[in-house]
mmCIF file with all atom_site columns, C-alpha atoms and ligand atoms in Angstrom:
data_model
loop_
_atom_site.group_PDB
_atom_site.id
_atom_site.type_symbol
_atom_site.label_atom_id
_atom_site.label_alt_id
_atom_site.label_comp_id
_atom_site.label_asym_id
_atom_site.label_entity_id
_atom_site.label_seq_id
_atom_site.pdbx_PDB_ins_code
_atom_site.Cartn_x
_atom_site.Cartn_y
_atom_site.Cartn_z
_atom_site.occupancy
_atom_site.B_iso_or_equiv
_atom_site.pdbx_formal_charge
_atom_site.auth_seq_id
_atom_site.auth_comp_id
_atom_site.auth_asym_id
_atom_site.auth_atom_id
_atom_site.pdbx_PDB_model_num
ATOM   1   C  CA  . MET A 1 1   ? 0.000   0.000  0.000   1.00 93.00 ? 273 MET A CA  1
ATOM   2   C  CA  . THR A 1 2   ? 1.324   3.467  -0.826  1.00 97.00 ? 274 THR A CA  1
ATOM   3   C  CA  . VAL A 1 3   ? 0.338   7.000  0.137   1.00 98.00 ? 275 VAL A CA  1
ATOM   4   C  CA  . GLY A 1 4   ? 0.704   10.250 -1.816  1.00 98.00 ? 276 GLY A CA  1
ATOM   5   C  CA  . ILE A 1 5   ? 0.300   13.877 -0.856  1.00 98.00 ? 277 ILE A CA  1
ATOM   6   C  CA  . GLY A 1 6   ? -0.860  16.764 -3.017  1.00 98.00 ? 278 GLY A CA  1
ATOM   7   C  CA  . TYR A 1 7   ? -1.013  20.512 -2.505  1.00 98.00 ? 279 TYR A CA  1
ATOM   8   C  CA  . ASP A 1 8   ? -2.177  23.348 -4.713  1.00 98.00 ? 280 ASP A CA  1
ATOM   9   C  CA  . LEU A 1 9   ? -3.082  27.019 -4.514  1.00 98.00 ? 281 LEU A CA  1
ATOM   10  C  CA  . HIS A 1 10  ? -4.718  29.438 -6.951  1.00 98.00 ? 282 HIS A CA  1
ATOM   11  C  CA  . ARG A 1 11  ? -5.434  33.151 -6.655  1.00 98.00 ? 283 ARG A CA  1
ATOM   12  C  CA  . LEU A 1 12  ? -9.018  34.418 -6.477  1.00 98.00 ? 284 LEU A CA  1
ATOM   13  C  CA  . VAL A 1 13  ? -9.583  37.117 -9.106  1.00 97.00 ? 285 VAL A CA  1
ATOM   14  C  CA  . PRO A 1 14  ? -12.490 38.838 -10.882 1.00 97.00 ? 286 PRO A CA  1
ATOM   15  C  CA  . ASP A 1 15  ? -13.863 37.543 -14.188 1.00 96.00 ? 287 ASP A CA  1
ATOM   16  C  CA  . ARG A 1 16  ? -13.051 33.897 -13.541 1.00 96.00 ? 288 ARG A CA  1
ATOM   17  C  CA  . ARG A 1 17  ? -15.221 30.948 -12.487 1.00 96.00 ? 289 ARG A CA  1
ATOM   18  C  CA  . LEU A 1 18  ? -14.842 29.286 -9.089  1.00 97.00 ? 290 LEU A CA  1
ATOM   19  C  CA  . VAL A 1 19  ? -14.773 25.574 -9.906  1.00 97.00 ? 291 VAL A CA  1
ATOM   20  C  CA  . LEU A 1 20  ? -14.013 22.856 -7.360  1.00 98.00 ? 292 LEU A CA  1
ATOM   21  C  CA  . ALA A 1 21  ? -14.158 19.231 -8.501  1.00 97.00 ? 293 ALA A CA  1
ATOM   22  C  CA  . GLY A 1 22  ? -16.060 20.396 -11.559 1.00 93.00 ? 294 GLY A CA  1
ATOM   23  C  CA  . VAL A 1 23  ? -18.773 22.049 -9.457  1.00 97.00 ? 295 VAL A CA  1
ATOM   24  C  CA  . GLN A 1 24  ? -19.226 25.725 -10.279 1.00 96.00 ? 296 GLN A CA  1
ATOM   25  C  CA  . ILE A 1 25  ? -19.738 27.691 -7.071  1.00 97.00 ? 297 ILE A CA  1
ATOM   26  C  CA  . PRO A 1 26  ? -21.559 31.028 -7.308  1.00 96.00 ? 298 PRO A CA  1
ATOM   27  C  CA  . TYR A 1 27  ? -19.171 33.785 -6.202  1.00 97.00 ? 299 TYR A CA  1
ATOM   28  C  CA  . PRO A 1 28  ? -18.040 37.126 -7.648  1.00 97.00 ? 300 PRO A CA  1
ATOM   29  C  CA  . LEU A 1 29  ? -14.426 35.913 -7.849  1.00 97.00 ? 301 LEU A CA  1
ATOM   30  C  CA  . GLY A 1 30  ? -12.922 32.834 -9.459  1.00 97.00 ? 302 GLY A CA  1
ATOM   31  C  CA  . LEU A 1 31  ? -9.639  30.951 -9.574  1.00 97.00 ? 303 LEU A CA  1
ATOM   32  C  CA  . LEU A 1 32  ? -6.855  32.152 -11.842 1.00 97.00 ? 304 LEU A CA  1
ATOM   33  C  CA  . GLY A 1 33  ? -4.921  29.581 -13.848 1.00 93.00 ? 305 GLY A CA  1
ATOM   34  C  CA  . HIS A 1 34  ? -4.067  28.132 -17.237 1.00 90.00 ? 306 HIS A CA  1
ATOM   35  C  CA  . SER A 1 35  ? -6.747  25.443 -16.962 1.00 90.00 ? 307 SER A CA  1
ATOM   36  C  CA  . ASP A 1 36  ? -10.038 25.912 -15.109 1.00 93.00 ? 308 ASP A CA  1
ATOM   37  C  CA  . ALA A 1 37  ? -7.783  26.296 -12.027 1.00 96.00 ? 309 ALA A CA  1
ATOM   38  C  CA  . ASP A 1 38  ? -9.728  23.647 -10.097 1.00 97.00 ? 310 ASP A CA  1
ATOM   39  C  CA  . VAL A 1 39  ? -7.422  23.715 -7.088  1.00 98.00 ? 311 VAL A CA  1
ATOM   40  C  CA  . LEU A 1 40  ? -9.045  20.752 -5.324  1.00 98.00 ? 312 LEU A CA  1
ATOM   41  C  CA  . THR A 1 41  ? -8.824  18.473 -8.346  1.00 98.00 ? 313 THR A CA  1
ATOM   42  C  CA  . HIS A 1 42  ? -5.208  19.519 -8.912  1.00 97.00 ? 314 HIS A CA  1
ATOM   43  C  CA  . ALA A 1 43  ? -4.246  18.586 -5.338  1.00 98.00 ? 315 ALA A CA  1
ATOM   44  C  CA  . ILE A 1 44  ? -5.975  15.219 -5.723  1.00 98.00 ? 316 ILE A CA  1
ATOM   45  C  CA  . ILE A 1 45  ? -4.206  14.547 -9.036  1.00 98.00 ? 317 ILE A CA  1
ATOM   46  C  CA  . ASP A 1 46  ? -0.839  15.212 -7.380  1.00 98.00 ? 318 ASP A CA  1
ATOM   47  C  CA  . ALA A 1 47  ? -1.701  12.947 -4.451  1.00 98.00 ? 319 ALA A CA  1
ATOM   48  C  CA  . LEU A 1 48  ? -2.646  10.110 -6.828  1.00 98.00 ? 320 LEU A CA  1
ATOM   49  C  CA  . LEU A 1 49  ? 0.428   10.569 -9.025  1.00 98.00 ? 321 LEU A CA  1
ATOM   50  C  CA  . GLY A 1 50  ? 2.630   10.821 -5.948  1.00 98.00 ? 322 GLY A CA  1
ATOM   51  C  CA  . ALA A 1 51  ? 1.303   7.596  -4.439  1.00 98.00 ? 323 ALA A CA  1
ATOM   52  C  CA  . ALA A 1 52  ? 2.062   5.823  -7.721  1.00 97.00 ? 324 ALA A CA  1
ATOM   53  C  CA  . THR A 1 53  ? 5.460   7.564  -8.137  1.00 97.00 ? 325 THR A CA  1
ATOM   54  C  CA  . LEU A 1 54  ? 4.284   8.782  -11.528 1.00 97.00 ? 326 LEU A CA  1
ATOM   55  C  CA  . GLY A 1 55  ? 5.514   12.367 -11.246 1.00 97.00 ? 327 GLY A CA  1
ATOM   56  C  CA  . ASP A 1 56  ? 3.236   15.368 -10.876 1.00 97.00 ? 328 ASP A CA  1
ATOM   57  C  CA  . ILE A 1 57  ? 0.476   17.259 -12.629 1.00 96.00 ? 329 ILE A CA  1
ATOM   58  C  CA  . GLY A 1 58  ? 2.908   19.670 -14.304 1.00 94.00 ? 330 GLY A CA  1
ATOM   59  C  CA  . GLN A 1 59  ? 4.740   16.811 -16.015 1.00 95.00 ? 331 GLN A CA  1
ATOM   60  C  CA  . HIS A 1 60  ? 1.569   15.213 -17.337 1.00 95.00 ? 332 HIS A CA  1
ATOM   61  C  CA  . PHE A 1 61  ? -0.355  18.390 -18.223 1.00 92.00 ? 333 PHE A CA  1
ATOM   62  C  CA  . PRO A 1 62  ? 2.156   21.264 -18.698 1.00 88.00 ? 334 PRO A CA  1
ATOM   63  C  CA  . ASP A 1 63  ? 0.691   24.744 -18.277 1.00 84.00 ? 335 ASP A CA  1
ATOM   64  C  CA  . SER A 1 64  ? 2.856   25.800 -21.232 1.00 86.00 ? 336 SER A CA  1
ATOM   65  C  CA  . ASP A 1 65  ? 0.826   23.499 -23.505 1.00 85.00 ? 337 ASP A CA  1
ATOM   66  C  CA  . PRO A 1 66  ? -2.027  25.317 -25.291 1.00 86.00 ? 338 PRO A CA  1
ATOM   67  C  CA  . GLN A 1 67  ? -4.148  22.145 -25.343 1.00 85.00 ? 339 GLN A CA  1
ATOM   68  C  CA  . PHE A 1 68  ? -4.624  22.494 -21.584 1.00 82.00 ? 340 PHE A CA  1
ATOM   69  C  CA  . SER A 1 69  ? -5.704  26.146 -21.772 1.00 84.00 ? 341 SER A CA  1
ATOM   70  C  CA  . GLY A 1 70  ? -9.080  26.329 -20.033 1.00 82.00 ? 342 GLY A CA  1
ATOM   71  C  CA  . ALA A 1 71  ? -8.988  22.555 -19.558 1.00 86.00 ? 343 ALA A CA  1
ATOM   72  C  CA  . ASP A 1 72  ? -11.676 20.838 -17.495 1.00 92.00 ? 344 ASP A CA  1
ATOM   73  C  CA  . SER A 1 73  ? -9.584  19.444 -14.654 1.00 96.00 ? 345 SER A CA  1
ATOM   74  C  CA  . LEU A 1 74  ? -12.036 16.582 -14.131 1.00 97.00 ? 346 LEU A CA  1
ATOM   75  C  CA  . VAL A 1 75  ? -11.049 15.343 -17.594 1.00 96.00 ? 347 VAL A CA  1
ATOM   76  C  CA  . LEU A 1 76  ? -7.422  15.425 -16.459 1.00 96.00 ? 348 LEU A CA  1
ATOM   77  C  CA  . LEU A 1 77  ? -8.355  13.558 -13.276 1.00 97.00 ? 349 LEU A CA  1
ATOM   78  C  CA  . GLY A 1 78  ? -10.151 10.959 -15.368 1.00 97.00 ? 350 GLY A CA  1
ATOM   79  C  CA  . ALA A 1 79  ? -7.008  10.519 -17.457 1.00 97.00 ? 351 ALA A CA  1
ATOM   80  C  CA  . VAL A 1 80  ? -4.966  10.032 -14.283 1.00 98.00 ? 352 VAL A CA  1
ATOM   81  C  CA  . GLY A 1 81  ? -7.473  7.446  -13.097 1.00 98.00 ? 353 GLY A CA  1
ATOM   82  C  CA  . GLN A 1 82  ? -7.024  5.584  -16.393 1.00 97.00 ? 354 GLN A CA  1
ATOM   83  C  CA  . LEU A 1 83  ? -3.245  5.823  -16.076 1.00 97.00 ? 355 LEU A CA  1
ATOM   84  C  CA  . LEU A 1 84  ? -3.349  4.367  -12.570 1.00 97.00 ? 356 LEU A CA  1
ATOM   85  C  CA  . GLY A 1 85  ? -5.445  1.455  -13.778 1.00 96.00 ? 357 GLY A CA  1
ATOM   86  C  CA  . ALA A 1 86  ? -3.102  0.862  -16.722 1.00 96.00 ? 358 ALA A CA  1
ATOM   87  C  CA  . THR A 1 87  ? -0.033  0.876  -14.491 1.00 96.00 ? 359 THR A CA  1
ATOM   88  C  CA  . GLY A 1 88  ? -1.532  -1.501 -11.957 1.00 96.00 ? 360 GLY A CA  1
ATOM   89  C  CA  . TRP A 1 89  ? -2.897  0.709  -9.207  1.00 97.00 ? 361 TRP A CA  1
ATOM   90  C  CA  . GLN A 1 90  ? -6.217  0.781  -7.420  1.00 97.00 ? 362 GLN A CA  1
ATOM   91  C  CA  . VAL A 1 91  ? -7.388  3.699  -5.270  1.00 98.00 ? 363 VAL A CA  1
ATOM   92  C  CA  . ILE A 1 92  ? -8.266  2.826  -1.686  1.00 98.00 ? 364 ILE A CA  1
ATOM   93  C  CA  . ASN A 1 93  ? -9.285  6.291  -0.538  1.00 98.00 ? 365 ASN A CA  1
ATOM   94  C  CA  . ILE A 1 94  ? -8.751  10.009 -0.971  1.00 98.00 ? 366 ILE A CA  1
ATOM   95  C  CA  . ASP A 1 95  ? -8.986  12.618 1.759   1.00 98.00 ? 367 ASP A CA  1
ATOM   96  C  CA  . ALA A 1 96  ? -8.791  16.318 0.963   1.00 98.00 ? 368 ALA A CA  1
ATOM   97  C  CA  . THR A 1 97  ? -9.092  19.683 2.686   1.00 98.00 ? 369 THR A CA  1
ATOM   98  C  CA  . VAL A 1 98  ? -9.934  22.942 0.911   1.00 98.00 ? 370 VAL A CA  1
ATOM   99  C  CA  . ILE A 1 99  ? -8.797  26.096 2.686   1.00 98.00 ? 371 ILE A CA  1
ATOM   100 C  CA  . MET A 1 100 ? -10.948 29.051 1.716   1.00 97.00 ? 372 MET A CA  1
ATOM   101 C  CA  . GLU A 1 101 ? -12.290 31.937 3.742   1.00 97.00 ? 373 GLU A CA  1
ATOM   102 C  CA  . ARG A 1 102 ? -15.398 32.419 1.610   1.00 94.00 ? 374 ARG A CA  1
ATOM   103 C  CA  . PRO A 1 103 ? -17.803 31.458 0.208   1.00 95.00 ? 375 PRO A CA  1
ATOM   104 C  CA  . LYS A 1 104 ? -18.908 28.596 2.441   1.00 94.00 ? 376 LYS A CA  1
ATOM   105 C  CA  . LEU A 1 105 ? -18.083 25.317 0.757   1.00 95.00 ? 377 LEU A CA  1
ATOM   106 C  CA  . ALA A 1 106 ? -20.105 23.045 3.043   1.00 95.00 ? 378 ALA A CA  1
ATOM   107 C  CA  . PRO A 1 107 ? -23.368 23.200 1.002   1.00 96.00 ? 379 PRO A CA  1
ATOM   108 C  CA  . HIS A 1 108 ? -21.455 22.043 -2.095  1.00 97.00 ? 380 HIS A CA  1
ATOM   109 C  CA  . LEU A 1 109 ? -19.482 19.179 -0.543  1.00 97.00 ? 381 LEU A CA  1
ATOM   110 C  CA  . PRO A 1 110 ? -22.003 16.430 -1.430  1.00 97.00 ? 382 PRO A CA  1
ATOM   111 C  CA  . SER A 1 111 ? -21.858 17.431 -5.140  1.00 97.00 ? 383 SER A CA  1
ATOM   112 C  CA  . VAL A 1 112 ? -18.083 17.757 -4.995  1.00 98.00 ? 384 VAL A CA  1
ATOM   113 C  CA  . ARG A 1 113 ? -17.659 14.236 -3.582  1.00 98.00 ? 385 ARG A CA  1
ATOM   114 C  CA  . GLN A 1 114 ? -20.161 12.834 -6.072  1.00 98.00 ? 386 GLN A CA  1
ATOM   115 C  CA  . ARG A 1 115 ? -18.317 14.277 -9.071  1.00 98.00 ? 387 ARG A CA  1
ATOM   116 C  CA  . LEU A 1 116 ? -14.944 12.972 -7.874  1.00 98.00 ? 388 LEU A CA  1
ATOM   117 C  CA  . ALA A 1 117 ? -16.382 9.517  -7.205  1.00 98.00 ? 389 ALA A CA  1
ATOM   118 C  CA  . GLU A 1 118 ? -17.973 9.390  -10.666 1.00 98.00 ? 390 GLU A CA  1
ATOM   119 C  CA  . VAL A 1 119 ? -14.815 10.410 -12.492 1.00 98.00 ? 391 VAL A CA  1
ATOM   120 C  CA  . LEU A 1 120 ? -12.633 7.908  -10.652 1.00 98.00 ? 392 LEU A CA  1
ATOM   121 C  CA  . GLY A 1 121 ? -15.208 5.121  -10.529 1.00 97.00 ? 393 GLY A CA  1
ATOM   122 C  CA  . LEU A 1 122 ? -15.119 5.039  -6.727  1.00 98.00 ? 394 LEU A CA  1
ATOM   123 C  CA  . GLN A 1 123 ? -17.705 4.811  -3.964  1.00 98.00 ? 395 GLN A CA  1
ATOM   124 C  CA  . LEU A 1 124 ? -18.607 7.933  -1.989  1.00 98.00 ? 396 LEU A CA  1
ATOM   125 C  CA  . THR A 1 125 ? -17.187 6.232  1.087   1.00 98.00 ? 397 THR A CA  1
ATOM   126 C  CA  . GLN A 1 126 ? -13.748 6.318  -0.579  1.00 98.00 ? 398 GLN A CA  1
ATOM   127 C  CA  . ILE A 1 127 ? -13.740 10.101 -1.022  1.00 98.00 ? 399 ILE A CA  1
ATOM   128 C  CA  . SER A 1 128 ? -13.633 12.641 1.775   1.00 98.00 ? 400 SER A CA  1
ATOM   129 C  CA  . VAL A 1 129 ? -13.531 16.394 1.197   1.00 98.00 ? 401 VAL A CA  1
ATOM   130 C  CA  . LYS A 1 130 ? -13.452 18.888 4.043   1.00 98.00 ? 402 LYS A CA  1
ATOM   131 C  CA  . ALA A 1 131 ? -13.469 22.680 4.159   1.00 97.00 ? 403 ALA A CA  1
ATOM   132 C  CA  . LYS A 1 132 ? -11.686 25.043 6.529   1.00 97.00 ? 404 LYS A CA  1
ATOM   133 C  CA  . THR A 1 133 ? -11.179 28.763 6.799   1.00 97.00 ? 405 THR A CA  1
ATOM   134 C  CA  . ASN A 1 134 ? -7.758  30.210 7.585   1.00 98.00 ? 406 ASN A CA  1
ATOM   135 C  CA  . GLU A 1 135 ? -9.170  32.101 10.591  1.00 97.00 ? 407 GLU A CA  1
ATOM   136 C  CA  . GLY A 1 136 ? -8.725  35.403 8.765   1.00 97.00 ? 408 GLY A CA  1
ATOM   137 C  CA  . MET A 1 137 ? -4.943  35.031 8.726   1.00 98.00 ? 409 MET A CA  1
ATOM   138 C  CA  . GLY A 1 138 ? -2.670  35.780 5.778   1.00 98.00 ? 410 GLY A CA  1
ATOM   139 C  CA  . TYR A 1 139 ? -3.578  35.738 2.085   1.00 97.00 ? 411 TYR A CA  1
ATOM   140 C  CA  . LEU A 1 140 ? -5.898  32.760 2.487   1.00 98.00 ? 412 LEU A CA  1
ATOM   141 C  CA  . GLY A 1 141 ? -7.665  34.462 5.363   1.00 97.00 ? 413 GLY A CA  1
ATOM   142 C  CA  . ALA A 1 142 ? -7.975  37.645 3.321   1.00 97.00 ? 414 ALA A CA  1
ATOM   143 C  CA  . GLY A 1 143 ? -9.794  35.681 0.622   1.00 97.00 ? 415 GLY A CA  1
ATOM   144 C  CA  . GLU A 1 144 ? -7.074  36.320 -1.960  1.00 98.00 ? 416 GLU A CA  1
ATOM   145 C  CA  . ALA A 1 145 ? -6.516  32.644 -2.768  1.00 98.00 ? 417 ALA A CA  1
ATOM   146 C  CA  . VAL A 1 146 ? -7.828  29.128 -2.254  1.00 98.00 ? 418 VAL A CA  1
ATOM   147 C  CA  . ALA A 1 147 ? -5.536  26.250 -1.254  1.00 98.00 ? 419 ALA A CA  1
ATOM   148 C  CA  . ALA A 1 148 ? -6.146  22.515 -1.197  1.00 98.00 ? 420 ALA A CA  1
ATOM   149 C  CA  . LEU A 1 149 ? -4.386  19.557 0.400   1.00 98.00 ? 421 LEU A CA  1
ATOM   150 C  CA  . ALA A 1 150 ? -5.016  15.923 -0.459  1.00 98.00 ? 422 ALA A CA  1
ATOM   151 C  CA  . VAL A 1 151 ? -3.765  12.492 0.431   1.00 98.00 ? 423 VAL A CA  1
ATOM   152 C  CA  . ALA A 1 152 ? -4.450  9.341  -1.548  1.00 98.00 ? 424 ALA A CA  1
ATOM   153 C  CA  . GLN A 1 153 ? -3.912  5.721  -0.666  1.00 98.00 ? 425 GLN A CA  1
ATOM   154 C  CA  . LEU A 1 154 ? -3.275  3.183  -3.423  1.00 98.00 ? 426 LEU A CA  1
ATOM   155 C  CA  . VAL A 1 155 ? -2.797  -0.543 -3.552  1.00 97.00 ? 427 VAL A CA  1
ATOM   156 C  CA  . PRO A 1 156 ? -1.091  -2.414 -6.391  1.00 95.00 ? 428 PRO A CA  1
ATOM   157 C  CA  . THR A 1 157 ? -3.370  -4.577 -8.487  1.00 92.00 ? 429 THR A CA  1
ATOM   158 C  CA  . ALA A 1 158 ? -2.344  -8.184 -7.904  1.00 76.00 ? 430 ALA A CA  1
ATOM   159 C  CA  . GLY A 1 159 ? 0.108   -9.513 -10.459 1.00 58.00 ? 431 GLY A CA  1
ATOM   160 C  CA  . VAL A 1 160 ? 0.375   -6.271 -12.437 1.00 58.00 ? 432 VAL A CA  1
ATOM   161 C  CA  . ASN A 1 161 ? 2.539   -3.896 -10.465 1.00 56.00 ? 433 ASN A CA  1
ATOM   162 C  CA  . CYS A 1 162 ? 5.761   -5.552 -9.367  1.00 51.00 ? 434 CYS A CA  1
ATOM   163 C  CA  . GLY A 1 163 ? 7.401   -2.350 -8.172  1.00 52.00 ? 435 GLY A CA  1
ATOM   164 C  CA  . VAL A 1 164 ? 5.982   -2.483 -4.657  1.00 49.00 ? 436 VAL A CA  1
HETATM 165 MG MG1 . MG  B 2 .   ? -3.199  24.073 -9.970  1.00 78.15 ? 198 MG  B MG1 1
#
């Protein structure tokens, strides 16, 4: 069994959408980035790739590549799920925390978990997403950015992955 950790942060700016795990959250500001800047999905992708020692999101989906401009990060997550399957890995569980001062994420968490479970072909009981504020401290507390942390646990598929 292996564990991976992921972290990401994107600035909150005007004239952008606020998308977390593919769920668009109504708010005057949105996340700035080359793709849809889905900070939660990016942290989860890095946790999954890390657990499988398959590099990181920047190696697989470079932000210098025009094909990922405005990309739907759930599509990227789906591709990572396929890659894990092809390289002999099965996801046991994912646990993530989103750090954002506002808006309140709690009402959206059921949809967020549902979308992640669908894309990865997992049960809801395998995906946990939590939300915290930064207690008004620093740039996160000032609502200037959103950060996300994730851990993922993988197990090698019997007879396929001989590296563990
Ligand atoms: Mg990112």
